């Protein structure tokens, strides 16, 4: 498959600029422990899941209303044999607004069916993008169903 990275899309009645701000407010939709900053290019932040699991990110691209890209610079996923499986992968949020509706196309570059966490992460990302981020876009509240968290 040519494009076998994980992809998910949603569309919501929200401006692309407001969507960019909400994507950057991870505690609002991802239900993880967050430290650092994620509002502008070159910001660095850390996400923690449980006691040991962590993901270090750098915002490598941020074009308000258009695109947000986060590079995973380091990680530790104790649930998998390759505990650094997300390292050097990218989370890409592409936005397009038309008639007051913003379409978000999310891609996790490097998360492909041949990596160990794909099945768990596919289920997790589907929840976090299609349910929680969509809810945050439309109601101002994310859906933190911990049983479907990426990586668990």
Coordinates of N, CA and C in Angstrom, one line a residue:
X1 N 0.8 -1.2 0.0 CA 0.0 0.0 0.0 C 0.9 1.2 0.0
X2 N 0.5 2.2 -0.8 CA 1.3 3.4 -0.9 C 1.1 4.3 0.3
X3 N -0.1 4.5 0.7 CA -0.3 5.4 1.8 C -1.0 4.6 3.0
X4 N -0.2 3.8 3.7 CA -0.7 2.9 4.7 C -0.5 3.5 6.1
X5 N -0.2 4.8 6.3 CA -0.1 5.4 7.6 C -1.5 5.6 8.1
X6 N -1.7 5.6 9.4 CA -3.0 5.7 10.0 C -3.6 7.1 9.6
X7 N -4.8 7.1 9.1 CA -5.5 8.3 8.8 C -6.9 8.3 9.4
X8 N -7.4 9.5 9.7 CA -8.8 9.7 10.2 C -9.2 11.1 9.9
X9 N -10.5 11.3 9.6 CA -11.0 12.6 9.2 C -12.3 12.9 9.9
X10 N -12.5 14.2 10.2 CA -13.8 14.7 10.7 C -14.1 16.0 10.1
X11 N -15.3 16.4 10.2 CA -15.7 17.7 9.7 C -16.7 18.3 10.8
X12 N -16.5 19.6 11.1 CA -17.3 20.2 12.2 C -17.5 21.6 11.9
X13 N -18.6 22.2 12.4 CA -18.9 23.6 12.3 C -18.1 24.4 13.2
X14 N -16.9 24.7 12.8 CA -15.9 25.5 13.6 C -15.0 26.1 12.6
X15 N -14.4 27.3 12.9 CA -13.5 27.9 12.0 C -12.2 27.1 12.0
X16 N -11.4 27.2 11.0 CA -10.1 26.5 10.9 C -9.2 27.1 11.9
X17 N -9.3 28.4 12.2 CA -8.4 29.0 13.2 C -8.7 28.5 14.6
X18 N -10.0 28.4 14.9 CA -10.4 27.9 16.2 C -10.0 26.5 16.3
X19 N -10.2 25.7 15.3 CA -9.8 24.3 15.3 C -8.3 24.1 15.6
X20 N -7.5 25.0 15.0 CA -6.0 24.9 15.3 C -5.8 25.1 16.8
X21 N -6.4 26.1 17.4 CA -6.2 26.4 18.8 C -6.7 25.2 19.6
X22 N -7.8 24.6 19.3 CA -8.3 23.4 20.0 C -7.4 22.2 19.9
X23 N -6.8 22.0 18.7 CA -5.9 20.9 18.5 C -4.7 21.1 19.5
X24 N -4.2 22.3 19.5 CA -3.1 22.6 20.3 C -3.3 22.6 21.8
X25 N -4.6 22.5 22.3 CA -4.9 22.4 23.7 C -5.2 20.9 24.0
X26 N -4.1 20.1 24.0 CA -4.3 18.7 24.2 C -5.1 18.2 25.4
X27 N -4.9 18.9 26.6 CA -5.7 18.4 27.7 C -7.2 18.5 27.4
X28 N -7.6 19.4 26.5 CA -9.1 19.5 26.2 C -9.7 18.3 25.5
X29 N -8.8 17.5 24.8 CA -9.4 16.4 24.0 C -8.6 15.1 24.1
X30 N -7.4 15.1 24.6 CA -6.6 13.8 24.5 C -6.6 13.1 25.9
X31 N -7.0 13.7 27.0 CA -7.2 13.0 28.2 C -5.9 12.4 28.7
X32 N -4.8 13.2 28.6 CA -3.5 12.7 29.0 C -2.9 13.8 29.9
X33 N -1.8 13.4 30.6 CA -1.1 14.4 31.4 C -0.1 15.1 30.5
X34 N -0.2 16.4 30.5 CA 0.4 17.3 29.5 C 1.3 18.3 30.3
X35 N 2.6 18.5 29.7 CA 3.4 19.6 30.2 C 4.2 20.2 29.1
X36 N 4.5 21.4 29.2 CA 5.1 22.1 28.1 C 4.2 23.1 27.3
X37 N 4.6 23.4 26.1 CA 3.7 24.3 25.3 C 3.6 23.7 23.9
X38 N 2.4 23.9 23.3 CA 2.1 23.3 22.0 C 1.4 24.3 21.0
X39 N 1.5 25.6 21.4 CA 0.8 26.6 20.6 C 1.5 27.3 19.4
X40 N 2.8 27.1 19.3 CA 3.6 27.7 18.2 C 4.7 26.8 17.7
X41 N 5.2 27.1 16.6 CA 6.3 26.2 16.0 C 7.5 26.3 16.9
X42 N 8.1 25.1 17.0 CA 9.3 24.8 17.8 C 9.0 24.7 19.3
X43 N 7.7 24.8 19.7 CA 7.3 24.5 21.1 C 7.6 23.0 21.3
X44 N 7.9 22.7 22.6 CA 8.1 21.3 23.0 C 7.1 20.9 24.1
X45 N 6.6 19.7 24.1 CA 5.7 19.2 25.1 C 5.9 17.8 25.4
X46 N 5.4 17.3 26.5 CA 5.5 15.9 26.9 C 4.1 15.5 27.3
X47 N 3.8 14.3 26.9 CA 2.5 13.6 27.2 C 2.9 12.4 28.1
X48 N 2.2 12.2 29.2 CA 2.4 11.0 30.0 C 1.1 10.2 30.1
X49 N 1.2 8.9 30.0 CA 0.1 8.0 30.1 C 0.5 7.0 31.2
X50 N -0.1 7.1 32.4 CA 0.3 6.2 33.4 C 1.6 6.6 34.0
X51 N 2.2 5.7 34.8 CA 3.5 6.0 35.5 C 4.7 6.1 34.6
X52 N 4.9 5.2 33.7 CA 6.1 5.1 33.0 C 6.0 5.6 31.5
X53 N 4.9 5.5 30.9 CA 4.8 5.9 29.5 C 4.9 7.4 29.3
X54 N 5.7 7.7 28.3 CA 5.8 9.2 27.9 C 6.0 9.3 26.4
X55 N 5.7 10.5 25.9 CA 5.9 10.9 24.5 C 6.4 12.3 24.5
X56 N 7.6 12.5 24.0 CA 8.1 13.9 23.8 C 7.8 14.4 22.4
X57 N 7.3 15.6 22.3 CA 7.0 16.1 21.0 C 7.6 17.5 20.8
X58 N 7.9 17.8 19.5 CA 8.2 19.1 19.1 C 7.2 19.5 18.0
X59 N 6.7 20.8 18.1 CA 5.8 21.3 17.0 C 6.7 21.7 15.9
X60 N 6.7 20.9 14.8 CA 7.6 21.2 13.7 C 7.0 22.1 12.7
X61 N 5.7 22.2 12.7 CA 5.0 23.1 11.7 C 3.7 23.5 12.4
X62 N 3.4 24.8 12.3 CA 2.1 25.3 12.7 C 1.7 26.5 11.9
X63 N 0.7 26.2 11.0 CA 0.2 27.3 10.1 C -1.3 27.4 10.6
X64 N -1.6 28.5 11.4 CA -3.0 28.6 11.9 C -4.0 28.5 10.7
X65 N -5.0 27.6 11.0 CA -6.1 27.4 10.1 C -5.7 26.5 8.9
X66 N -4.5 26.0 8.9 CA -4.1 25.1 7.8 C -3.5 23.8 8.2
X67 N -2.4 23.9 9.1 CA -1.7 22.6 9.4 C -1.0 22.7 10.7
X68 N -1.0 21.6 11.4 CA -0.2 21.4 12.7 C 0.5 20.1 12.5
X69 N 1.8 20.1 12.8 CA 2.6 18.9 12.7 C 3.5 18.8 14.0
X70 N 3.4 17.6 14.6 CA 4.1 17.3 15.8 C 5.0 16.1 15.5
X71 N 6.3 16.3 15.8 CA 7.3 15.2 15.7 C 7.5 14.5 17.1
X72 N 7.4 13.2 17.1 CA 7.7 12.5 18.4 C 9.2 12.3 18.4
X73 N 9.8 13.1 19.4 CA 11.3 13.1 19.5 C 11.8 12.0 20.3
X74 N 11.0 11.5 21.3 CA 11.3 10.4 22.1 C 10.0 9.8 22.7
X75 N 10.1 8.6 23.1 CA 8.9 8.0 23.8 C 9.3 6.7 24.5
X76 N 8.4 6.3 25.4 CA 8.6 5.0 26.1 C 7.2 4.4 26.2
X77 N 7.0 3.3 25.6 CA 5.7 2.6 25.6 C 5.9 1.2 26.2
X78 N 5.7 1.1 27.5 CA 6.0 -0.1 28.2 C 5.2 -1.3 27.8
X79 N 4.1 -1.1 27.1 CA 3.2 -2.2 26.7 C 3.7 -3.0 25.5
X80 N 4.7 -2.5 24.8 CA 5.2 -3.2 23.6 C 6.6 -3.6 23.7
X81 N 7.0 -4.5 22.9 CA 8.4 -5.0 22.8 C 9.3 -3.9 22.3
X82 N 8.9 -3.1 21.3 CA 9.6 -1.9 20.8 C 9.1 -0.7 21.6
X83 N 9.7 -0.4 22.7 CA 9.2 0.6 23.5 C 9.3 2.0 23.0
X84 N 10.1 2.2 21.9 CA 10.3 3.5 21.2 C 9.6 3.5 19.9
X85 N 8.6 2.7 19.7 CA 8.0 2.6 18.4 C 7.5 3.9 17.7
X86 N 7.1 4.8 18.5 CA 6.6 6.1 18.0 C 7.7 7.1 17.7
X87 N 8.9 6.8 18.2 CA 10.0 7.8 18.0 C 10.2 8.1 16.5
X88 N 10.3 9.4 16.2 CA 10.5 9.8 14.8 C 9.3 9.7 13.9
X89 N 8.1 9.5 14.5 CA 6.9 9.5 13.7 C 6.3 10.9 13.9
X90 N 5.4 11.2 13.0 CA 4.8 12.6 13.0 C 3.2 12.5 13.1
X91 N 2.7 13.4 13.9 CA 1.2 13.5 13.9 C 0.9 14.8 13.1
X92 N 0.1 14.6 12.0 CA -0.2 15.7 11.1 C -1.7 16.0 11.0
X93 N -2.0 17.2 11.3 CA -3.4 17.7 11.3 C -3.5 18.7 10.1
X94 N -4.2 18.3 9.1 CA -4.4 19.3 7.9 C -5.9 19.7 8.0
X95 N -6.0 21.0 7.9 CA -7.3 21.7 8.0 C -7.7 22.4 6.7
X96 N -9.0 22.3 6.4 CA -9.6 23.0 5.3 C -11.0 23.5 5.6
X97 N -11.2 24.8 5.5 CA -12.5 25.4 5.9 C -13.2 25.8 4.7
X98 N -14.5 25.5 4.7 CA -15.4 25.9 3.6 C -16.8 26.1 4.1
X99 N -17.4 27.3 3.9 CA -18.8 27.6 4.3 C -19.0 27.3 5.8
X100 N -18.0 27.7 6.6 CA -18.2 27.6 8.1 C -17.9 26.2 8.6
X101 N -17.6 25.2 7.8 CA -17.3 23.9 8.2 C -15.8 23.6 7.9
X102 N -15.2 23.1 9.0 CA -13.7 22.8 8.8 C -13.6 21.3 8.8
X103 N -12.9 20.8 7.7 CA -12.5 19.4 7.6 C -11.1 19.2 8.1
X104 N -11.0 18.2 9.0 CA -9.7 17.9 9.6 C -9.3 16.5 9.0
X105 N -8.1 16.5 8.4 CA -7.5 15.2 8.0 C -6.3 15.0 8.9
X106 N -6.4 13.9 9.7 CA -5.3 13.5 10.6 C -4.5 12.4 10.1
X107 N -3.2 12.4 10.1 CA -2.4 11.3 9.7 C -1.3 11.1 10.8
X108 N -1.1 9.8 11.2 CA 0.1 9.5 12.0 C 1.1 8.9 11.1
X109 N 2.0 9.7 10.6 CA 3.1 9.2 9.7 C 4.0 8.2 10.5
X110 N 4.1 7.0 10.0 CA 4.9 6.0 10.7 C 4.1 5.0 11.5
X111 N 2.9 5.3 11.7 CA 2.0 4.3 12.3 C 1.3 3.5 11.2
X112 N 1.9 2.4 10.8 CA 1.5 1.6 9.7 C 1.1 0.2 10.2
X113 N 0.3 -0.6 9.5 CA -0.1 -1.9 9.9 C 1.0 -2.9 10.3
X114 N 2.2 -2.6 9.9 CA 3.3 -3.6 10.2 C 4.0 -3.3 11.5
X115 N 3.6 -2.2 12.3 CA 4.2 -2.0 13.6 C 3.3 -2.6 14.7
X116 N 4.0 -3.0 15.8 CA 3.4 -3.7 16.8 C 2.1 -3.1 17.4
X117 N 2.2 -1.8 17.6 CA 1.0 -1.1 18.3 C -0.1 -0.7 17.4
X118 N 0.0 -1.1 16.1 CA -1.0 -0.5 15.1 C -2.5 -0.8 15.6
X119 N -2.8 -2.1 15.9 CA -4.2 -2.4 16.2 C -4.7 -1.6 17.4
X120 N -3.9 -1.5 18.5 CA -4.3 -0.7 19.6 C -4.3 0.8 19.3
X121 N -3.3 1.3 18.6 CA -3.2 2.7 18.3 C -4.3 3.1 17.3
X122 N -4.6 2.2 16.4 CA -5.7 2.5 15.4 C -7.0 2.7 16.2
X123 N -7.3 1.9 17.1 CA -8.5 2.0 17.9 C -8.5 3.3 18.8
X124 N -7.3 3.5 19.4 CA -7.2 4.7 20.2 C -7.3 6.0 19.4
X125 N -6.6 6.1 18.3 CA -6.6 7.3 17.5 C -8.0 7.5 16.9
X126 N -8.7 6.5 16.5 CA -10.0 6.6 16.0 C -10.9 7.3 17.1
X127 N -10.8 6.8 18.3 CA -11.6 7.4 19.4 C -11.1 8.9 19.6
X128 N -9.8 9.1 19.7 CA -9.4 10.5 20.1 C -9.7 11.5 19.0
X129 N -9.7 11.1 17.7 CA -10.0 12.1 16.7 C -11.5 12.1 16.4
X130 N -12.1 11.0 16.1 CA -13.5 11.0 15.7 C -14.5 11.2 16.8
X131 N -14.2 10.8 18.0 CA -15.1 11.0 19.1 C -14.7 12.2 20.0
X132 N -13.5 12.2 20.6 CA -13.1 13.2 21.5 C -12.8 14.5 20.9
X133 N -11.9 14.6 19.9 CA -11.6 15.9 19.3 C -12.9 16.5 18.6
X134 N -13.7 15.6 17.9 CA -14.9 16.1 17.3 C -15.8 16.7 18.4
X135 N -16.0 16.0 19.6 CA -16.8 16.5 20.7 C -16.2 17.9 21.2
X136 N -14.9 17.9 21.3 CA -14.2 19.2 21.7 C -14.5 20.3 20.8
X137 N -14.4 20.0 19.5 CA -14.7 21.0 18.4 C -16.2 21.5 18.5
X138 N -17.1 20.6 18.8 CA -18.5 20.9 18.7 C -19.2 21.3 20.0
X139 N -18.7 20.8 21.1 CA -19.3 21.1 22.4 C -18.4 21.7 23.4
X140 N -17.1 21.8 23.1 CA -16.1 22.4 24.1 C -15.6 21.4 25.1
X141 N -16.1 20.1 25.0 CA -15.6 19.1 25.9 C -15.2 17.8 25.2
X142 N -14.0 17.3 25.5 CA -13.5 16.1 25.0 C -14.2 14.9 25.6
X143 N -14.1 13.7 25.0 CA -14.6 12.5 25.6 C -13.5 11.6 26.0
X144 N -13.3 11.5 27.3 CA -12.1 10.8 27.9 C -12.4 9.4 28.3
X145 N -12.9 8.6 27.4 CA -13.1 7.2 27.7 C -11.8 6.5 27.8
X146 N -11.3 6.3 29.0 CA -9.9 5.8 29.2 C -9.8 4.4 28.6
X147 N -10.8 3.7 28.5 CA -10.7 2.3 28.0 C -10.3 2.2 26.6
X148 N -10.4 3.4 25.9 CA -10.0 3.4 24.4 C -8.8 4.3 24.1
X149 N -8.0 4.6 25.1 CA -6.9 5.4 25.0 C -5.8 4.8 24.1
X150 N -5.2 5.6 23.2 CA -4.2 5.1 22.3 C -3.1 4.5 23.2
X151 N -2.6 3.3 22.8 CA -1.5 2.6 23.4 C -2.0 1.7 24.6
X152 N -3.2 1.7 25.0 CA -3.7 0.9 26.1 C -4.6 -0.2 25.5

